[in-house]
Short mmCIF file of C-alpha atoms in Angstrom, two decimals:
data_model
loop_
_atom_site.label_atom_id
_atom_site.label_comp_id
_atom_site.label_asym_id
_atom_site.label_seq_id
_atom_site.Cartn_x
_atom_site.Cartn_y
_atom_site.Cartn_z
CA UNK A 1 -0.42 0.01 -0.07
CA UNK A 2 1.55 3.25 -1.50
CA UNK A 3 2.13 6.16 1.67
CA UNK A 4 0.28 8.82 -0.62
CA UNK A 5 -2.09 8.41 -3.33
CA UNK A 6 -0.91 9.83 -6.72
CA UNK A 7 -4.05 10.10 -8.75
CA UNK A 8 -3.00 12.66 -11.17
CA UNK A 9 0.65 10.49 -11.54
CA UNK A 10 -0.95 7.31 -12.01
CA UNK A 11 -2.83 8.87 -14.92
CA UNK A 12 1.05 8.35 -15.72
CA UNK A 13 1.73 4.07 -16.25
CA UNK A 14 -0.59 4.41 -18.81
CA UNK A 15 0.17 4.88 -22.70
CA UNK A 16 3.25 2.70 -24.49
CA UNK A 17 6.36 4.72 -23.67
CA UNK A 18 8.24 3.85 -20.10
CA UNK A 19 6.50 5.06 -17.41
CA UNK A 20 8.96 6.74 -14.33
CA UNK A 21 5.93 6.72 -12.30
CA UNK A 22 5.71 2.78 -12.93
CA UNK A 23 9.38 2.49 -12.50
CA UNK A 24 9.51 4.88 -8.81
CA UNK A 25 6.95 2.66 -7.74
CA UNK A 26 9.02 -0.19 -8.71
CA UNK A 27 11.84 0.92 -6.73
CA UNK A 28 9.64 2.22 -3.40
CA UNK A 29 8.55 -1.89 -3.35
CA UNK A 30 12.07 -2.84 -3.48
CA UNK A 31 12.97 -0.60 -0.77
CA UNK A 32 9.76 -2.25 1.57
CA UNK A 33 10.26 -5.38 1.06
CA UNK A 34 13.95 -4.75 0.83
CA UNK A 35 15.57 -9.49 0.49
CA UNK A 36 18.44 -8.25 -0.51
CA UNK A 37 18.66 -6.69 3.21
CA UNK A 38 20.26 -3.55 1.58
CA UNK A 39 20.84 -1.29 5.38
CA UNK A 40 19.22 1.64 3.76
CA UNK A 41 21.55 5.04 5.89
CA UNK A 42 19.01 7.24 4.33
CA UNK A 43 14.75 6.79 4.64
CA UNK A 44 13.70 3.56 3.58
CA UNK A 45 10.68 5.55 1.91
CA UNK A 46 12.05 8.05 -0.13
CA UNK A 47 10.71 7.38 -3.43
CA UNK A 48 7.15 6.74 -2.18
CA UNK A 49 7.93 11.20 0.15
CA UNK A 50 9.43 11.31 -3.90
CA UNK A 51 6.03 11.43 -5.38
CA UNK A 52 4.06 12.54 -2.78
CA UNK A 53 5.73 15.63 -3.19
CA UNK A 54 5.47 15.85 -7.24
CA UNK A 55 1.89 15.02 -6.98
CA UNK A 56 1.47 17.82 -4.89
CA UNK A 57 3.70 19.83 -7.13
CA UNK A 58 1.09 18.46 -10.02
CA UNK A 59 -1.87 20.06 -8.34
CA UNK A 60 -0.96 23.00 -7.25
CA UNK A 61 1.09 23.61 -10.13
CA UNK A 62 4.09 25.03 -8.15
CA UNK A 63 7.62 23.24 -7.02
CA UNK A 64 8.42 21.71 -3.44
CA UNK A 65 11.92 22.29 -3.21
CA UNK A 66 14.00 25.69 -1.85
CA UNK A 67 16.07 27.15 -3.23
CA UNK A 68 19.46 26.43 -3.86
CA UNK A 69 21.65 24.32 -1.30
CA UNK A 70 25.33 24.28 -0.61
CA UNK A 71 26.18 21.33 0.26
CA UNK A 72 29.62 19.06 -1.24
CA UNK A 73 32.31 16.97 -0.14
CA UNK A 74 36.02 18.14 0.80
CA UNK A 75 38.89 18.85 -2.19
CA UNK A 76 36.17 19.44 -4.33
CA UNK A 77 34.18 23.35 -4.45
CA UNK A 78 31.47 21.95 -6.50
CA UNK A 79 29.96 18.30 -7.96
CA UNK A 80 26.68 17.67 -5.86
CA UNK A 81 23.58 19.49 -6.45
CA UNK A 82 22.21 20.41 -2.33
CA UNK A 83 18.68 20.36 -2.51
CA UNK A 84 15.83 20.94 0.78
CA UNK A 85 12.16 20.07 -0.38
CA UNK A 86 9.47 23.24 1.57
CA UNK A 87 6.92 20.33 2.84
CA UNK A 88 9.93 18.17 5.06
CA UNK A 89 6.93 17.08 8.22
CA UNK A 90 4.59 15.87 5.46
CA UNK A 91 7.36 13.98 3.55
CA UNK A 92 10.65 13.42 5.43
CA UNK A 93 12.28 11.38 2.80
CA UNK A 94 12.68 14.42 0.76
CA UNK A 95 13.79 16.89 3.55
CA UNK A 96 17.29 16.26 2.27
CA UNK A 97 17.30 15.28 -1.66
CA UNK A 98 20.75 16.11 -2.95
CA UNK A 99 21.53 14.75 -5.99
CA UNK A 100 25.57 13.76 -7.25
CA UNK A 101 27.03 14.46 -10.72
CA UNK A 102 29.27 11.40 -11.69
CA UNK A 103 31.68 11.66 -13.93
CA UNK A 104 30.52 8.87 -16.86
CA UNK A 105 32.65 6.57 -19.45
CA UNK A 106 32.95 8.94 -22.88
CA UNK A 107 30.43 7.86 -25.16
CA UNK A 108 28.70 5.97 -21.75
CA UNK A 109 29.69 2.62 -23.33
CA UNK A 110 29.63 0.07 -19.77
CA UNK A 111 29.92 -3.13 -18.80
CA UNK A 112 27.17 -4.13 -16.29
CA UNK A 113 30.49 -5.26 -13.61
CA UNK A 114 30.87 -1.55 -13.43
CA UNK A 115 26.33 -0.21 -13.28
CA UNK A 116 26.02 -3.13 -10.85
CA UNK A 117 28.65 -1.36 -8.06
CA UNK A 118 28.16 1.57 -8.93
CA UNK A 119 23.83 0.57 -7.68
CA UNK A 120 25.13 -1.02 -5.15
CA UNK A 121 26.70 1.74 -3.43
CA UNK A 122 23.12 4.14 -4.50
CA UNK A 123 20.99 1.16 -3.65
CA UNK A 124 22.84 1.00 -0.09
CA UNK A 125 23.52 4.82 0.56
CA UNK A 126 20.79 6.74 -2.36
CA UNK A 127 17.50 6.91 -3.56
CA UNK A 128 18.39 4.43 -5.10
CA UNK A 129 17.03 7.14 -8.51
CA UNK A 130 19.37 8.21 -11.40
CA UNK A 131 19.08 9.75 -13.95
CA UNK A 132 21.14 8.25 -17.81
CA UNK A 133 22.59 11.16 -17.87
CA UNK A 134 22.48 14.67 -16.85
CA UNK A 135 22.49 16.53 -20.64
CA UNK A 136 25.92 17.77 -19.56
CA UNK A 137 26.56 14.29 -19.77
CA UNK A 138 26.99 12.58 -16.49
CA UNK A 139 25.89 10.22 -14.42
CA UNK A 140 22.45 11.19 -12.41
CA UNK A 141 22.67 10.33 -8.32
CA UNK A 142 19.11 11.45 -8.19
CA UNK A 143 18.64 12.02 -4.06
CA UNK A 144 20.55 11.87 -0.71
CA UNK A 145 21.30 13.39 2.47
CA UNK A 146 23.86 15.82 3.49
CA UNK A 147 25.70 12.88 5.64
CA UNK A 148 25.79 10.37 3.19
CA UNK A 149 28.23 12.64 0.41
CA UNK A 150 31.35 11.72 1.80
CA UNK A 151 30.56 8.51 1.88
CA UNK A 152 29.23 8.35 -1.48
CA UNK A 153 32.15 9.51 -2.27
CA UNK A 154 34.29 7.33 -0.03
CA UNK A 155 32.78 4.36 -2.06
CA UNK A 156 33.39 5.88 -4.77
CA UNK A 157 36.26 6.67 -5.93
CA UNK A 158 38.27 3.94 -3.73
CA UNK A 159 35.67 1.18 -4.89
CA UNK A 160 34.82 1.80 -7.99
CA UNK A 161 37.63 3.74 -9.38
CA UNK A 162 35.23 6.60 -10.17
CA UNK A 163 35.45 10.85 -9.79
CA UNK A 164 31.90 13.23 -8.98
CA UNK A 165 31.24 15.39 -12.18
CA UNK A 166 31.58 19.05 -12.28
CA UNK A 167 29.16 21.95 -10.70
CA UNK A 168 29.36 25.35 -10.52
CA UNK A 169 31.88 28.29 -12.20
CA UNK A 170 33.98 25.63 -13.50
CA UNK A 171 35.12 23.11 -15.84
CA UNK A 172 31.90 21.73 -16.36
CA UNK A 173 31.40 17.74 -17.42
CA UNK A 174 32.97 16.69 -21.05
CA UNK A 175 31.35 15.02 -22.97
CA UNK A 176 32.00 13.17 -26.74
CA UNK A 177 29.53 11.35 -29.03
CA UNK A 178 31.15 7.71 -29.63
CA UNK A 179 33.48 8.82 -32.23
CA UNK A 180 35.60 6.19 -33.94
CA UNK A 181 34.10 2.83 -31.56
CA UNK A 182 31.34 3.20 -34.51
CA UNK A 183 30.35 5.80 -36.75
CA UNK A 184 32.38 5.86 -39.62
CA UNK A 185 31.84 8.92 -39.99
CA UNK A 186 34.29 10.48 -36.77
CA UNK A 187 37.23 12.28 -37.82
CA UNK A 188 39.51 12.35 -35.79
CA UNK A 189 39.01 10.43 -31.77
CA UNK A 190 36.32 12.69 -29.87
CA UNK A 191 37.01 10.12 -26.69
CA UNK A 192 40.16 10.37 -26.96
CA UNK A 193 40.50 13.50 -26.98
CA UNK A 194 38.18 14.00 -24.65
CA UNK A 195 39.05 11.78 -21.50
CA UNK A 196 42.03 12.90 -22.56
CA UNK A 197 40.61 16.85 -21.39
CA UNK A 198 39.41 15.93 -18.50
CA UNK A 199 42.25 13.78 -17.11
CA UNK A 200 44.39 16.79 -18.28
CA UNK A 201 42.00 20.11 -16.08
CA UNK A 202 40.72 17.67 -13.15
CA UNK A 203 41.49 21.00 -11.33
CA UNK A 204 39.71 23.18 -13.18
CA UNK A 205 37.12 20.83 -13.50
CA UNK A 206 36.72 20.52 -8.72
CA UNK A 207 37.37 23.83 -8.18
CA UNK A 208 35.60 26.77 -9.26
CA UNK A 209 38.45 29.21 -10.00
CA UNK A 210 36.48 30.81 -13.79
CA UNK A 211 34.02 34.34 -13.18
CA UNK A 212 31.42 31.79 -14.03
CA UNK A 213 31.06 28.37 -15.73
CA UNK A 214 32.53 27.27 -18.90
CA UNK A 215 32.24 22.89 -21.51
CA UNK A 216 33.52 21.33 -23.77
CA UNK A 217 31.76 19.04 -26.43
CA UNK A 218 33.13 17.17 -28.75
CA UNK A 219 31.66 16.04 -32.12
CA UNK A 220 33.96 13.99 -34.50
CA UNK A 221 31.94 15.51 -37.09
CA UNK A 222 29.97 18.38 -38.24
CA UNK A 223 26.29 16.16 -37.74
CA UNK A 224 27.46 17.21 -34.07
CA UNK A 225 26.21 14.27 -31.88
CA UNK A 226 26.75 15.41 -29.00
CA UNK A 227 25.64 19.31 -30.04
CA UNK A 228 28.61 21.08 -29.21
CA UNK A 229 28.18 23.76 -31.57
CA UNK A 230 25.32 24.45 -29.09
CA UNK A 231 25.81 23.29 -25.75
CA UNK A 232 30.09 24.02 -25.51
CA UNK A 233 31.62 27.26 -24.21
CA UNK A 234 34.25 25.30 -26.33
CA UNK A 235 33.58 23.24 -29.80
CA UNK A 236 35.22 21.18 -30.82
CA UNK A 237 34.04 19.96 -35.05
CA UNK A 238 35.74 16.49 -36.70
CA UNK A 239 36.17 18.73 -40.24
CA UNK A 240 38.78 16.39 -43.35
CA UNK A 241 40.29 19.23 -45.45
CA UNK A 242 41.46 16.68 -48.70
CA UNK A 243 38.69 14.94 -50.47
CA UNK A 244 35.12 13.44 -50.33
CA UNK A 245 36.86 10.17 -51.44
CA UNK A 246 33.52 8.37 -53.98
CA UNK A 247 33.44 4.94 -54.51
CA UNK A 248 32.21 5.25 -58.23
CA UNK A 249 29.95 1.49 -58.09
CA UNK A 250 28.63 2.33 -54.47
CA UNK A 251 26.79 5.08 -56.40
CA UNK A 252 25.51 2.17 -58.66
CA UNK A 253 24.50 0.50 -55.92
CA UNK A 254 22.43 4.14 -54.75
CA UNK A 255 21.46 4.80 -58.31
CA UNK A 256 20.69 1.38 -59.30
CA UNK A 257 18.18 0.63 -56.36
CA UNK A 258 20.92 -1.78 -54.70
CA UNK A 259 22.17 0.70 -51.33
CA UNK A 260 18.89 2.08 -49.58
CA UNK A 261 19.65 6.14 -48.85
CA UNK A 262 20.35 7.26 -45.81
CA UNK A 263 20.72 3.87 -44.40
CA UNK A 264 16.87 2.98 -45.12
CA UNK A 265 16.17 6.54 -42.63
CA UNK A 266 13.59 7.06 -44.70
CA UNK A 267 12.40 3.66 -44.89
CA UNK A 268 8.82 4.04 -43.14
CA UNK A 269 7.64 5.88 -45.99
CA UNK A 270 6.55 6.25 -49.93
CA UNK A 271 9.89 9.28 -50.61
CA UNK A 272 9.99 6.98 -54.32
CA UNK A 273 12.95 5.91 -56.75
CA UNK A 274 16.33 7.24 -55.02
CA UNK A 275 17.09 10.40 -57.48
CA UNK A 276 20.25 12.09 -56.76
CA UNK A 277 20.09 14.52 -58.78
CA UNK A 278 17.38 15.80 -56.25
CA UNK A 279 18.46 13.98 -53.16
CA UNK A 280 22.31 14.88 -53.59
CA UNK A 281 22.74 17.16 -56.60
CA UNK A 282 20.71 19.75 -56.25
CA UNK A 283 19.95 19.50 -52.41
CA UNK A 284 23.96 20.65 -51.94
CA UNK A 285 24.57 24.40 -50.15
CA UNK A 286 27.70 24.06 -52.29
CA UNK A 287 26.52 23.69 -55.99
CA UNK A 288 29.53 21.09 -56.35
CA UNK A 289 28.18 18.27 -56.96
CA UNK A 290 28.02 16.64 -60.92
CA UNK A 291 25.99 13.37 -61.84
CA UNK A 292 26.21 11.94 -65.41
CA UNK A 293 27.29 9.44 -66.66
CA UNK A 294 26.56 7.44 -64.21
CA UNK A 295 29.89 9.27 -62.99
CA UNK A 296 30.15 11.04 -59.31
CA UNK A 297 31.78 13.88 -59.41
CA UNK A 298 33.18 16.27 -56.79
CA UNK A 299 34.08 19.80 -56.60
CA UNK A 300 36.33 19.93 -53.05
CA UNK A 301 37.69 23.10 -53.43
CA UNK A 302 33.87 24.55 -52.57
CA UNK A 303 32.14 22.47 -50.47
CA UNK A 304 31.05 23.15 -47.17
CA UNK A 305 30.88 19.87 -45.34
CA UNK A 306 27.47 20.03 -44.83
CA UNK A 307 28.61 16.36 -44.32
CA UNK A 308 25.16 15.34 -46.33
CA UNK A 309 26.06 13.72 -49.50
CA UNK A 310 27.97 11.99 -47.08
CA UNK A 311 24.56 11.27 -45.42
CA UNK A 312 23.02 10.41 -47.98
CA UNK A 313 23.99 7.74 -49.75
CA UNK A 314 27.60 6.42 -46.21
CA UNK A 315 28.65 3.62 -49.23
CA UNK A 316 29.69 5.69 -51.63
CA UNK A 317 30.82 8.45 -49.97
CA UNK A 318 33.02 8.87 -46.96
CA UNK A 319 35.25 11.67 -45.61
CA UNK A 320 38.95 12.71 -46.43
CA UNK A 321 42.29 11.07 -45.23
CA UNK A 322 43.88 14.52 -43.96
CA UNK A 323 41.50 15.05 -40.51
CA UNK A 324 41.26 16.91 -38.24
CA UNK A 325 39.39 19.41 -36.52
CA UNK A 326 37.42 22.99 -36.92
CA UNK A 327 37.98 25.37 -32.60
CA UNK A 328 34.66 27.11 -32.19
CA UNK A 329 33.76 28.90 -28.94
CA UNK A 330 30.78 31.21 -27.15
CA UNK A 331 27.61 28.58 -27.28
CA UNK A 332 25.30 29.65 -24.44
CA UNK A 333 22.02 29.79 -23.33
CA UNK A 334 19.38 32.39 -23.49
CA UNK A 335 20.49 34.43 -19.75
CA UNK A 336 22.33 37.74 -20.37
CA UNK A 337 22.29 38.46 -22.47
CA UNK A 338 20.47 35.49 -25.87
CA UNK A 339 21.28 32.42 -26.80
CA UNK A 340 24.30 32.00 -29.03
CA UNK A 341 25.73 29.16 -30.91
CA UNK A 342 29.42 28.57 -31.17
CA UNK A 343 31.35 30.94 -33.28
CA UNK A 344 34.48 29.11 -35.11
CA UNK A 345 37.72 30.12 -33.68
CA UNK A 346 40.49 27.61 -35.88
CA UNK A 347 39.33 26.53 -39.10
CA UNK A 348 41.27 23.50 -39.04
CA UNK A 349 43.91 22.19 -36.56
CA UNK A 350 45.22 18.70 -35.85
CA UNK A 351 44.13 16.65 -33.67
CA UNK A 352 46.63 13.90 -32.46
CA UNK A 353 48.17 12.82 -28.74
CA UNK A 354 48.48 14.90 -26.78
CA UNK A 355 47.13 17.50 -28.01
CA UNK A 356 49.63 20.65 -27.01
CA UNK A 357 47.74 22.07 -30.15
CA UNK A 358 43.99 22.23 -28.49
CA UNK A 359 45.03 22.16 -24.95
CA UNK A 360 47.38 25.24 -26.02
CA UNK A 361 43.86 27.43 -26.99
CA UNK A 362 41.82 26.34 -24.25
CA UNK A 363 45.02 28.14 -21.67
CA UNK A 364 44.58 31.10 -23.77
CA UNK A 365 41.03 31.94 -23.31
CA UNK A 366 41.02 30.93 -20.13
CA UNK A 367 44.20 33.50 -20.25
CA UNK A 368 41.95 35.77 -20.71
CA UNK A 369 38.65 35.20 -20.15
CA UNK A 370 39.43 34.87 -15.90
CA UNK A 371 41.24 37.99 -16.23
CA UNK A 372 38.39 40.03 -18.36
CA UNK A 373 35.56 37.72 -17.21
CA UNK A 374 32.84 39.67 -15.13
CA UNK A 375 30.73 37.60 -12.92
CA UNK A 376 29.13 35.20 -14.17
CA UNK A 377 29.32 36.22 -17.59
CA UNK A 378 29.71 33.02 -20.55
CA UNK A 379 32.93 33.43 -22.78
CA UNK A 380 30.03 34.79 -25.15
CA UNK A 381 29.65 37.34 -23.97
CA UNK A 382 32.99 38.02 -22.80
CA UNK A 383 33.31 37.65 -27.11
CA UNK A 384 30.02 40.11 -27.09
CA UNK A 385 30.84 42.50 -24.90
CA UNK A 386 35.13 42.29 -25.97
CA UNK A 387 35.38 41.89 -29.85
CA UNK A 388 36.10 38.14 -31.51
CA UNK A 389 39.02 40.33 -32.34
CA UNK A 390 40.22 40.24 -28.82
CA UNK A 391 39.87 36.10 -28.90
CA UNK A 392 41.14 36.11 -32.36
CA UNK A 393 44.18 38.17 -30.42
CA UNK A 394 44.08 36.48 -26.75
CA UNK A 395 44.30 33.22 -28.06
CA UNK A 396 46.80 34.17 -31.46
CA UNK A 397 45.02 33.23 -33.96
CA UNK A 398 44.42 35.19 -37.91
CA UNK A 399 42.66 36.95 -39.09
CA UNK A 400 40.47 34.79 -41.62
CA UNK A 401 36.71 35.66 -44.51
CA UNK A 402 36.33 32.47 -42.36
CA UNK A 403 35.14 33.72 -39.36
CA UNK A 404 32.49 35.96 -40.46
CA UNK A 405 29.66 34.08 -41.97
CA UNK A 406 29.62 37.97 -44.59
CA UNK A 407 31.38 40.76 -42.66
CA UNK A 408 30.08 43.77 -40.91
CA UNK A 409 27.66 46.73 -42.37
CA UNK A 410 27.97 49.42 -39.62
CA UNK A 411 30.83 51.71 -40.71
CA UNK A 412 32.02 52.16 -36.69
CA UNK A 413 35.38 50.24 -37.43
CA UNK A 414 38.22 51.04 -34.54
CA UNK A 415 42.37 51.01 -35.67
CA UNK A 416 44.68 50.71 -33.54
CA UNK A 417 47.05 54.53 -32.71
CA UNK A 418 50.26 52.33 -33.99
CA UNK A 419 47.84 51.51 -37.28
CA UNK A 420 47.24 54.66 -38.19
CA UNK A 421 49.92 57.66 -39.57
CA UNK A 422 50.57 60.76 -36.92
CA UNK A 423 49.63 60.42 -33.50
CA UNK A 424 46.42 60.29 -31.64
CA UNK A 425 47.25 63.43 -29.70
CA UNK A 426 46.69 66.69 -32.32
CA UNK A 427 47.66 70.10 -32.29
CA UNK A 428 43.92 72.65 -33.35
CA UNK A 429 45.75 75.68 -32.99
CA UNK A 430 47.40 73.64 -35.90
CA UNK A 431 43.52 72.99 -37.69
CA UNK A 432 42.91 76.62 -37.50
CA UNK A 433 45.80 77.98 -39.47
CA UNK A 434 44.33 76.33 -42.41
CA UNK A 435 40.73 75.98 -41.41
CA UNK A 436 39.40 79.40 -39.65
CA UNK A 437 36.46 79.35 -37.73
CA UNK B 1 15.33 26.70 9.54
CA UNK B 2 17.21 26.78 12.91
CA UNK B 3 18.60 27.37 15.77
CA UNK B 4 21.53 26.83 17.06
CA UNK B 5 23.39 27.21 21.06
CA UNK B 6 27.69 27.53 21.16
CA UNK B 7 29.71 28.85 23.84
CA UNK B 8 26.96 30.91 25.56
CA UNK B 9 25.46 32.41 21.64
CA UNK B 10 23.11 31.55 19.27
CA UNK B 11 22.65 32.35 15.88
CA UNK B 12 19.56 31.18 13.40
CA UNK B 13 21.45 29.23 10.41
CA UNK B 14 19.77 27.70 7.37
CA UNK B 15 20.16 23.43 6.23
CA UNK B 16 23.63 24.08 5.52
CA UNK B 17 24.85 25.56 7.23
CA UNK B 18 25.50 28.99 7.11
CA UNK B 19 24.42 32.08 9.54
CA UNK B 20 20.97 34.39 7.72
CA UNK B 21 22.00 37.00 9.01
CA UNK B 22 25.23 38.87 8.45
CA UNK B 23 25.59 40.66 12.01
CA UNK B 24 24.78 38.16 14.42
CA UNK B 25 29.04 36.61 13.49
CA UNK B 26 30.92 36.73 15.81
CA UNK B 27 34.41 34.62 16.92
CA UNK B 28 33.06 32.03 18.23
CA UNK B 29 31.13 31.36 15.42
CA UNK B 30 33.95 30.52 13.40
CA UNK B 31 34.50 27.80 16.42
CA UNK B 32 31.36 26.70 16.15
CA UNK B 33 31.92 26.08 11.97
CA UNK B 34 35.36 24.75 11.97
CA UNK B 35 35.25 21.24 13.35
CA UNK B 36 32.50 20.71 10.30
CA UNK B 37 34.32 22.11 7.17
CA UNK B 38 37.77 20.58 7.98
CA UNK B 39 39.38 22.24 9.74
CA UNK B 40 41.25 21.68 13.45
CA UNK B 41 43.32 25.31 14.57
CA UNK B 42 42.80 28.54 12.90
CA UNK B 43 46.06 29.49 11.75
CA UNK B 44 46.64 33.53 10.51
CA UNK B 45 45.64 32.62 6.92
CA UNK B 46 42.51 31.97 7.83
CA UNK B 47 42.00 34.65 9.59
CA UNK B 48 43.11 36.97 6.79
CA UNK B 49 41.05 34.85 4.13
CA UNK B 50 38.00 35.34 6.74
CA UNK B 51 39.26 39.91 7.00
CA UNK B 52 38.65 39.79 2.99
CA UNK B 53 35.64 38.63 3.15
CA UNK B 54 34.10 39.94 5.00
CA UNK B 55 35.76 43.78 4.30
CA UNK B 56 33.76 43.16 0.87
CA UNK B 57 30.82 42.11 1.74
CA UNK B 58 30.50 45.06 3.79
CA UNK B 59 31.76 46.77 1.48
CA UNK B 60 30.44 46.19 -2.01
CA UNK B 61 27.33 44.39 -1.15
CA UNK B 62 28.17 40.34 -2.23
CA UNK B 63 31.11 37.79 -1.89
CA UNK B 64 34.22 38.53 -4.13
CA UNK B 65 35.33 36.44 -6.80
CA UNK B 66 37.00 33.52 -6.29
CA UNK B 67 39.87 34.94 -8.80
CA UNK B 68 40.45 38.59 -6.46
CA UNK B 69 40.23 36.56 -3.48
CA UNK B 70 43.47 34.55 -4.68
CA UNK B 71 44.53 38.07 -6.18
CA UNK B 72 44.07 40.54 -2.21
CA UNK B 73 44.89 37.95 -0.09
CA UNK B 74 47.94 36.88 -2.63
CA UNK B 75 46.79 32.26 -1.80
CA UNK B 76 46.25 30.02 -5.41
CA UNK B 77 43.02 28.38 -5.41
CA UNK B 78 45.25 25.78 -4.24
CA UNK B 79 45.65 27.04 -1.68
CA UNK B 80 42.76 28.82 -0.55
CA UNK B 81 41.50 24.46 -0.23
CA UNK B 82 44.73 24.09 1.58
CA UNK B 83 42.77 25.75 3.84
CA UNK B 84 39.01 25.62 3.89
CA UNK B 85 38.77 21.94 2.53
CA UNK B 86 34.68 22.50 1.43
CA UNK B 87 36.64 25.30 -0.65
CA UNK B 88 36.19 29.74 -0.43
CA UNK B 89 32.10 29.24 -1.17
CA UNK B 90 31.05 26.02 1.34
CA UNK B 91 33.65 26.69 3.22
CA UNK B 92 35.40 30.31 3.46
CA UNK B 93 31.67 32.42 2.82
CA UNK B 94 30.75 30.07 5.45
CA UNK B 95 32.09 30.84 8.44
CA UNK B 96 33.37 34.47 7.52
CA UNK B 97 29.09 34.95 7.66
CA UNK B 98 28.18 35.98 4.31
CA UNK B 99 24.90 34.75 2.78
CA UNK B 100 24.93 30.99 0.92
CA UNK B 101 26.30 31.76 -2.67
CA UNK B 102 23.47 30.81 -5.07
CA UNK B 103 23.18 30.32 -9.28
CA UNK B 104 23.66 27.29 -10.61
CA UNK B 105 25.81 25.75 -9.40
#
C-alpha cells in the first residue's frame, strides 16, 4: 500500500512509453520489501515521498523544493547539487534530496559489472533513483542526505575508481559523441580527446576558479551528435581538408536501388525511387556536385563539409584522409544576453596525442576570460562585450574570411593608434591655421 | 531553519549551516563551524581570508569572485582549498558569515 495517494501521477502509468511513475513505484516496492537485506542509510520511504511531493506539485502547479543548497565533499568546490523539500514534515523521506554528479565514461559505454557496482553503492546510500544521464553527460544520482555525501564519495573513488563530475563556476564534465568507436564519419578520436582533456583539467573541473561555468564538447564530424556547437563554450568538431572519397561502383548501387539512401532512415514512408540528382546534387549547399554519365564528381574546393551527400550515400562517399577538427567558441543558453551558437575560431587543427595544440588554445582563452570575464559572464558574452578581434588576439589567431558569415555593414571601425599615420594627439591650433573658425 | 547554541551565543542558520544574518557573526561562530569544515586549528592565513571576505562584503554587498580573493590575499586557489577543504564558497564564506552562494552551483 503506497504511502501517499497519487491519482494524477497514476495517469502517467498508461500509454506505450516507459513510465517513470511505474519505475519509481517499483523501486519504492523493492526498498519496502528489502529482499536483499540492504542496510539503507537514508529513509526507506524516499521514493514514496518523492512521488508524494511530486503529486502535490502536480496539484498546486508549483515546485516544492527550497531555493538553492550548498553541500559537497572536502577538497572539491562542486559535484553535488544540494536540495531540500519545502514540506519536510509531510515528506520526511525527501527532506534532504541532494543530487550527486558522477563522471561518466566518454560516449557512455559500460560493463554491467561497473553499473552493478555503482548501483550497489547508490541503493544503500541513496534513493535508488538516477538520471542516465544529465544533459552535460554525468551519471546523476538523484536524492541522498548530507551525511552520506562523503561516504558515497569514498566508495566511488576507493571501490569503483570513479570521480565526481563538475558543477559551479568551473569546467563542467566534458562529453563526446561515440566517435571512432562505431561511426565511419569520425574525423578524429573524439572519445580519446574528451578523456584526455578531462584528465588534464581535473583541477579546473573540481575547484571553481572561473567567472562562470565552462563546457567542452567533442563532435567527431559536423553532424554534431553531442551538439557541441550549441551546448559547449569550447566546441571541437571533426573535419577533413582533402577530398571526399568516392566509390563509383557504390554510387551506381545507390542509383540502381541496391543500397537504400540514408542507410534506410526514411524507409517508414514511400518517397519513391532514389533520385541522386534531386536528393543529393541539387541539395548540396556548395553546389559543387555533378552527376553525369553515371559518374559522380565533387569539386572539393567548394565543399562546405555539410555532410549531406555522405549522410545520404554512406557506402559510396567517405570523409577525406587529411583529418582534424575545427574549434568554435561561445555557445550558451539565453540568459543573460540571448542564446548563442559557437562561432568558428580555428578553422582546422590537427588532433593528435598529446593534443598540445588544442590545450594551448584552451589555456589562452582561459587566461583571457579568467582575467577579463565579469562575474557570471559566459565566454560567449565576453566575446560580445570585448569583440571577436580580442579573442583572435589572445589565441594568436590570424583573422580569416572564414571567421565571419558576412562582413560588418556598419562603419564603426576601430583602428589601433599604430595603424594610423601620425599620433592620435593633435593640436587644434595647427588645424585652425588652415581652417578658420 | 534552526537555531544553534554555542558558547553562550545563539545563531540562526539554514539547512546548509549558513548564517541567516551577517550581523550575528562573531568570533565564536568561526570556532563553531571549523570542525564541520574540516579545519583543526585556525591560523593567520585563515583569518586573512575571513577578514577580506567580510570587508569586501561590507563594502560591496556581494562575495568577491574567486580570482579577486586570490589576488588580494595572494593565496592561489590550491592554497585556499588547503586552508578551507570545502572551498572558498562552502567553507570560507560560511565561516565569514556571508550569505549562501546562489545560482547554478
